[in-house]
Coordinates of C-alpha atoms and ligand atoms in Angstrom, one line a residue:
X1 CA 0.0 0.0 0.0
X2 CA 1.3 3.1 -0.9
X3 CA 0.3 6.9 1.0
X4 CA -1.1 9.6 -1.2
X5 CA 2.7 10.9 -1.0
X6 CA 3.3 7.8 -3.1
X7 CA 5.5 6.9 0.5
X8 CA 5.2 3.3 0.9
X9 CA 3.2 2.6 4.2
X10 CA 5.3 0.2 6.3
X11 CA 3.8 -3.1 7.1
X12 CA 4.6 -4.7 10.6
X13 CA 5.2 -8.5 9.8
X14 CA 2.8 -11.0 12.1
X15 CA 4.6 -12.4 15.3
X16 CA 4.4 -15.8 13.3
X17 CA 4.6 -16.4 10.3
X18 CA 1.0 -18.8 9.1
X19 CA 1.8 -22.5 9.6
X20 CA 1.0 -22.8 5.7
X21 CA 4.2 -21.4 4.7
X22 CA 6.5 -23.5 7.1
X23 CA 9.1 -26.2 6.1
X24 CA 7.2 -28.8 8.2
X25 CA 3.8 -28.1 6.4
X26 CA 3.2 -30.3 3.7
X27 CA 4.3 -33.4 6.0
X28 CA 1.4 -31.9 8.7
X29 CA -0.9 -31.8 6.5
X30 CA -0.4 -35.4 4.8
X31 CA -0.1 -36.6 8.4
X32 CA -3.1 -34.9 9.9
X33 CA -5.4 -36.6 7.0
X34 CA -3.8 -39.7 7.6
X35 CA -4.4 -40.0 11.2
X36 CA -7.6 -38.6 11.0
X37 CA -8.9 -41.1 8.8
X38 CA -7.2 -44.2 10.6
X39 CA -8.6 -42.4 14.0
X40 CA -12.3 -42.8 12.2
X41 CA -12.2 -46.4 11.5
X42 CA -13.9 -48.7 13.8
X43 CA -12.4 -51.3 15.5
X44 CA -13.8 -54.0 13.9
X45 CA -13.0 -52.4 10.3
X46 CA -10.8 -54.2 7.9
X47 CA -10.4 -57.6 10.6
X48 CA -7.7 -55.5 11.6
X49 CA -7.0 -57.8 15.2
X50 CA -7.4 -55.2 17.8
X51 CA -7.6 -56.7 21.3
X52 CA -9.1 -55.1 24.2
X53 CA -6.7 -54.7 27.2
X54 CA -8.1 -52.2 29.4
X55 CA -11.5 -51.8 30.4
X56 CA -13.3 -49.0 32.8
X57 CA -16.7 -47.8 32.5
X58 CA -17.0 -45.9 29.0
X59 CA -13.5 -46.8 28.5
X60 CA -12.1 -48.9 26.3
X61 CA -8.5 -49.3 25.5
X62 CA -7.4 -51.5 22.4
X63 CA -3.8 -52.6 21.3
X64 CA -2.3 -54.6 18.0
X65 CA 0.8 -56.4 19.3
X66 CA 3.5 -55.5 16.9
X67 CA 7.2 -56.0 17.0
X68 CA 10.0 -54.0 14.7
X69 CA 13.7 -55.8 15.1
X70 CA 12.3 -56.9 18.5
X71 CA 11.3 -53.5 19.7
X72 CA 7.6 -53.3 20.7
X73 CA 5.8 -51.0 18.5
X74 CA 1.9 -51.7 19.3
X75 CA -0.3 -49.4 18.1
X76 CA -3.2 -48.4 20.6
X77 CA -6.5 -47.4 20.0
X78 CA -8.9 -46.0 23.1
X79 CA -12.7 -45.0 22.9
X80 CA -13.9 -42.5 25.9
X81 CA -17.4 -41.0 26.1
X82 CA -17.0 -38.5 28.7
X83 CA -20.1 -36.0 30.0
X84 CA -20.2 -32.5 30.2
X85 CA -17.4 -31.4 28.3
X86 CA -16.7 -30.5 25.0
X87 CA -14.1 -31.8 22.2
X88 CA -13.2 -28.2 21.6
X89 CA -12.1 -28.0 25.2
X90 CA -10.4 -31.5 25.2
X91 CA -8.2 -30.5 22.2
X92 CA -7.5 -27.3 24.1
X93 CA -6.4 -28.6 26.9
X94 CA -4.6 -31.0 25.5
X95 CA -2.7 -29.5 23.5
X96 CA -1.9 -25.9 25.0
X97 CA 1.6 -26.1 27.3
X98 CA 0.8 -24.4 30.1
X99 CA -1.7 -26.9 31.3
X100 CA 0.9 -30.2 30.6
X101 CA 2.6 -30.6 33.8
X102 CA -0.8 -31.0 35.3
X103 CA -2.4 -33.9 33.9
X104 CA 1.0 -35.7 32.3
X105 CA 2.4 -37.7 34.9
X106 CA 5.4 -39.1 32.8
X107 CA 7.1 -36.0 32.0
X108 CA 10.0 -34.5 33.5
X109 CA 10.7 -31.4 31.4
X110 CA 8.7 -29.6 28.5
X111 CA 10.4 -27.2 26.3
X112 CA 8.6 -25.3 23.1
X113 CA 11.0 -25.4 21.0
X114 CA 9.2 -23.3 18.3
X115 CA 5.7 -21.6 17.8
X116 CA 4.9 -22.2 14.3
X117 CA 1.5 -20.8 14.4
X118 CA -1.2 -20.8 17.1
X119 CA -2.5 -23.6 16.4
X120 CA 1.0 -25.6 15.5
X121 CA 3.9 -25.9 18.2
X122 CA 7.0 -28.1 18.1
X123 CA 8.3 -30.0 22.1
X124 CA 11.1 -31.4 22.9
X125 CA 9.9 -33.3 26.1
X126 CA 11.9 -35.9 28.5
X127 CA 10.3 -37.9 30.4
X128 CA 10.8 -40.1 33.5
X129 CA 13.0 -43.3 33.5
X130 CA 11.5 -46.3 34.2
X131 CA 13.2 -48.9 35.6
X132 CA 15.2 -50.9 34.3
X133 CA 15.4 -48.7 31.1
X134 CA 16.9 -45.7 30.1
X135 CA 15.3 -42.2 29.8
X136 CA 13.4 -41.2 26.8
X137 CA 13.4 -38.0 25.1
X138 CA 10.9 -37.2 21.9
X139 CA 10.8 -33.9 19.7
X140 CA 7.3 -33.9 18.0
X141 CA 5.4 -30.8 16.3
X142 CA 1.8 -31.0 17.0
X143 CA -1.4 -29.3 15.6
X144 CA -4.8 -28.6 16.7
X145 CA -7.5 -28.7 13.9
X146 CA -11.4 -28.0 14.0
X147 CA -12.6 -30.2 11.0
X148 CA -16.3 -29.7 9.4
X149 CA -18.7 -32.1 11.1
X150 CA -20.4 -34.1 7.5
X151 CA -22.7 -36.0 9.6
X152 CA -24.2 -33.6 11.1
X153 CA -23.4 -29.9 9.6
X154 CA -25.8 -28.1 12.3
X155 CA -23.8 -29.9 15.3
X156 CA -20.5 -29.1 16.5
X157 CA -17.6 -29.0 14.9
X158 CA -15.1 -32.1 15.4
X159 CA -11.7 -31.3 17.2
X160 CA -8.2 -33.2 17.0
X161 CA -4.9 -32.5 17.8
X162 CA -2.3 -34.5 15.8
X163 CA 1.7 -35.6 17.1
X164 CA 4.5 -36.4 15.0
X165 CA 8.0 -36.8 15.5
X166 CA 10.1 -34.7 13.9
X167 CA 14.3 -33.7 13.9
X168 CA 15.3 -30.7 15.4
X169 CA 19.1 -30.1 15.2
X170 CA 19.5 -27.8 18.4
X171 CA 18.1 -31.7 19.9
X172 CA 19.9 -34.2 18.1
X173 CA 18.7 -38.0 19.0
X174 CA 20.6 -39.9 21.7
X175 CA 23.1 -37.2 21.9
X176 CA 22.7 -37.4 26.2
X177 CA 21.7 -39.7 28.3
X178 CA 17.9 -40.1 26.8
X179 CA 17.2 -42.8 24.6
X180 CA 15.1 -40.8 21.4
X181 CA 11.4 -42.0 21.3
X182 CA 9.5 -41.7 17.7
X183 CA 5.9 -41.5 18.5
X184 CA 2.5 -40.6 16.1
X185 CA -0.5 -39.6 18.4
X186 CA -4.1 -38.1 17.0
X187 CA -6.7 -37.3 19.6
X188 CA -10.0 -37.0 17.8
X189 CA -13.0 -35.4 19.6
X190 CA -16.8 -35.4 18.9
X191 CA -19.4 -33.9 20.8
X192 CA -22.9 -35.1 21.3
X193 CA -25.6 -32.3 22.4
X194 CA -29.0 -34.1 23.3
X195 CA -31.1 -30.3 23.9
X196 CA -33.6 -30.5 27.1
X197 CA -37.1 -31.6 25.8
X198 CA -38.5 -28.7 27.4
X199 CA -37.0 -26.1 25.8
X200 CA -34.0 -25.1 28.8
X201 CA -30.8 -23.6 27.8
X202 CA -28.5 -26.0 27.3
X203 CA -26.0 -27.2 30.2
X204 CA -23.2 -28.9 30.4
X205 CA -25.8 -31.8 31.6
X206 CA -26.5 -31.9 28.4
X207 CA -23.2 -32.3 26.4
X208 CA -20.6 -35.5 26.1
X209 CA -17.5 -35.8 24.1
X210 CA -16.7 -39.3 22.2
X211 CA -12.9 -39.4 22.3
X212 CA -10.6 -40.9 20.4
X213 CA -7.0 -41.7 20.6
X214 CA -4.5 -43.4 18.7
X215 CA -1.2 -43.7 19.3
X216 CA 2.4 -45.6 18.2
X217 CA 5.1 -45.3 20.1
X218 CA 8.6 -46.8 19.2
X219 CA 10.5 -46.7 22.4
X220 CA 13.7 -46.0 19.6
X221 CA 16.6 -48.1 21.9
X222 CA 16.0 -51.6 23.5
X223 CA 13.5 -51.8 26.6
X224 CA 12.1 -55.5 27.6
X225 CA 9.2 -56.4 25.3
X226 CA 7.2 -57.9 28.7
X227 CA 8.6 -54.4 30.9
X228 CA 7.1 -52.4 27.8
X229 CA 3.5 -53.6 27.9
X230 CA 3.1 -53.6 31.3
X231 CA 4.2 -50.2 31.3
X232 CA 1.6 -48.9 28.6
X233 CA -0.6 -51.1 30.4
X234 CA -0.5 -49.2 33.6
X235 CA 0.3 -45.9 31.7
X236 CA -2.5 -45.4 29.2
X237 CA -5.5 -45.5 31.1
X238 CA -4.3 -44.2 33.9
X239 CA -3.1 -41.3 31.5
X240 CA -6.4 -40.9 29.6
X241 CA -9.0 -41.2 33.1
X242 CA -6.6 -38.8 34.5
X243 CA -6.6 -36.0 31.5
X244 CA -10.1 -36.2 31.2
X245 CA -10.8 -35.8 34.5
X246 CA -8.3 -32.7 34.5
X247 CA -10.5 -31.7 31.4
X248 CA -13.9 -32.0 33.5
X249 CA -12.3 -30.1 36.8
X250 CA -11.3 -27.1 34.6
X251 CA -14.5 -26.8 32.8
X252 CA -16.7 -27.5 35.2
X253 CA -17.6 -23.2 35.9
X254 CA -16.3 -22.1 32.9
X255 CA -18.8 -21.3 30.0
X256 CA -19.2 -23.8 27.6
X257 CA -16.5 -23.5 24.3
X258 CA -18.3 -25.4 21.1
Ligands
6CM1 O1 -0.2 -38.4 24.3 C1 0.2 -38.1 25.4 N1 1.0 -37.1 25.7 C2 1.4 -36.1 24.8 C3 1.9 -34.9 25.5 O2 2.9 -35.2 26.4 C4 2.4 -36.5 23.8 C5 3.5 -37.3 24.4 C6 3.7 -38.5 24.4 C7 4.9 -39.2 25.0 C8 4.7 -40.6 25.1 C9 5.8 -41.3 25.8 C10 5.3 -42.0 27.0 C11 6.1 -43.2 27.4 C12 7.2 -42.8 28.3 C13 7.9 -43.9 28.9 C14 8.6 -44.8 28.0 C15 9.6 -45.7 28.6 C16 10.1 -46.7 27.8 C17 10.9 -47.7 28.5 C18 10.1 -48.6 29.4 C19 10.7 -49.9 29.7 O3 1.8 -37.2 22.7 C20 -0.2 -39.1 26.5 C21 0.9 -40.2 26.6 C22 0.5 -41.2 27.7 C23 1.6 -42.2 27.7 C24 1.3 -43.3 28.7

C-alpha cells in the first residue's frame, strides 16, 4: 500500500509467520489426513486384530501387538465418552503447554521449542525413566485442527490434535543420556448435544465428548518387550481417566467452548 505521497506505508510483519508457509507443512498436513482417517475407523473395520486390554466404565483401551527388530511398537487405540465437556475444550487442553505438567504424569521437562502458528507448536519433552530402562526423550510438532462435522453440519464442529515426531538439530537424538522415542498420536473429539425436551438452555448436563486416541510409540533403543507392555498397560488408562478428569475439573464453571 502506498500513501497519497506515493511513501510506501510500512507493514509490521505478524509475530508468526502462518503455519502454511513452514518447512514442516506439507508433512502436517499429509499426516493430519492420515491420522484422521485411521482415527475414524472402527475397531472391527478391515479384521484389523485389535484386542481389548483395558477396560473402565465408557473406557475402552485396544492394542495390535506388533514387534520391529524386537522392539515393541503396538499401536493403541482407546474410545472415551465423557459428560459435560466439549471436544473443543479436550483439544485445548490437550494441546496448550501451560496446562501439561498437570495432567502428564510421565514427563519431567517440557520445552517449546518453536511456535509455528497458534495452532501448531513443536516440544522437545523428556520424560521419567522407568526402571530398568533408560530415559526417553521425543521432539514432536503437534497441531490442533477444527474439522467440518459431514454427519451432522448443524452440530459441533469435530476437534483433533495430531503428534508427529520430527528432527530438530538444536536436539539431536541420543546425543545425552535419553534414549530418542519416535511416536505418532491423534486425539480426535466429537461432541454429542441431546437439547432438554422442554425447551432449557443448554448445560453442560447436556453435552458429552466421544474421544478418540490413537497412538504408536517406538521406544527407539532396547527396553524388555514384557517391561514395555506392562508399562503402557499401567500408563494409558491411567493417563487418559486422569486428563479427562483434569479436562472436567477445569471446565466444570467455565462457560461452555463449542
Ligand atoms: O499423548 C500423550 N501425551 C502427549 C503430551 O505429552 C504426547 C507425548 C507422548 C509421550 C509418550 C511417551 C510415554 C512413554 C514414556 C515412557 C517410555 C519408557 C520406555 C521404557 C520402558 C521400559 O503425545 C499421553 C501419553 C501417555 C503415555 C502413557
Amino acid at each position: 500500500e502506498r500513501l497519497k505521497s506515493g511513501q510506501a506505508v510500512p507493514v509490521t510483519p505478524p509475530p508468526t509467520s502462518p503455519a502454511f508457509q513452514h518447512r514442516l507443512w506439507p508433512e502436517i498436513e499429509k499426516t493430519v489426513k492420515q491420522q484422521v482417517a485411521m482415527a475414524r475407523m472402527g475397531i472391527g473395520d478391515c479384521g484389523s486384530g485389535w484386542q481389548l486390554f483395558a477396560e473402565d466404565g465408557e473406557m475402552k483401551m485396544y492394542r495390535r501387538e506388533e514387534e520391529v527388530d524386537g522392539m515393541v511398537v503396538d499401536p493403541l487405540k482407546a474410545v472415551h465418552v465423557v459428560k459435560g465437556i466439549t471436544g473443543h475444550e479436550v483439544c485445548h487442553y490437550f494441546f496448550s503447554p501451560q496446562y501439561r505438567y498437570d495432567w502428564e504424569t510421565t514427563l519431567e521437562q517440557m520445552t517449546v521449542l518453536e511456535t509455528i502458528s497458534d495452532d501448531t507448536l513443536m516440544f522437545h519433552q523428556i520424560h521419567k525413566r522407568i526402571w530398568p530402562a533408560s530415559q526417553r526423550d521425543v521432539v514432536f510438532w503437534s497441531h490442533m485442527r477444527k474439522l467440518p462435522n459431514d454427519q451432522d453440519r448443524d452440530g459441533p464442529d469435530i476437534w483433533t490434535v495430531v503428534n508427529n515426531s520430527t528432527e530438530d538439530p538444536d536436539h539431536p537424538a541420543n546425543a545425552g543420556k535419553c534414549v530418542r522415542i519416535f511416536l505418532t498420536v491423534c486425539l480426535l473429539c466429537q461432541t454429542r448435544v441431546i437439547p432438554p425436551k422442554d425447551g432449557t438452555p443448554l448445560s453442560r448436563d447436556n453435552i458429552s465428548c466421544k474421544i478418540t486416541y490413537c497412538s504408536v510409540v517406538n521406544p527407539g533403543g532396547w527396553a524388555p518387550a514384557s517391561v514395555l507392555r506392562a508399562v503402557y498397560k499401567r500408563e494409558y488408562p491411567k493417563f487418559l481417566k486422569r486428563f479427562t478428569a483434569y479436562v472436567k475439573n477445569q471446565t466444570k464453571s467455565k462457560p461452555i467452548m463449542y
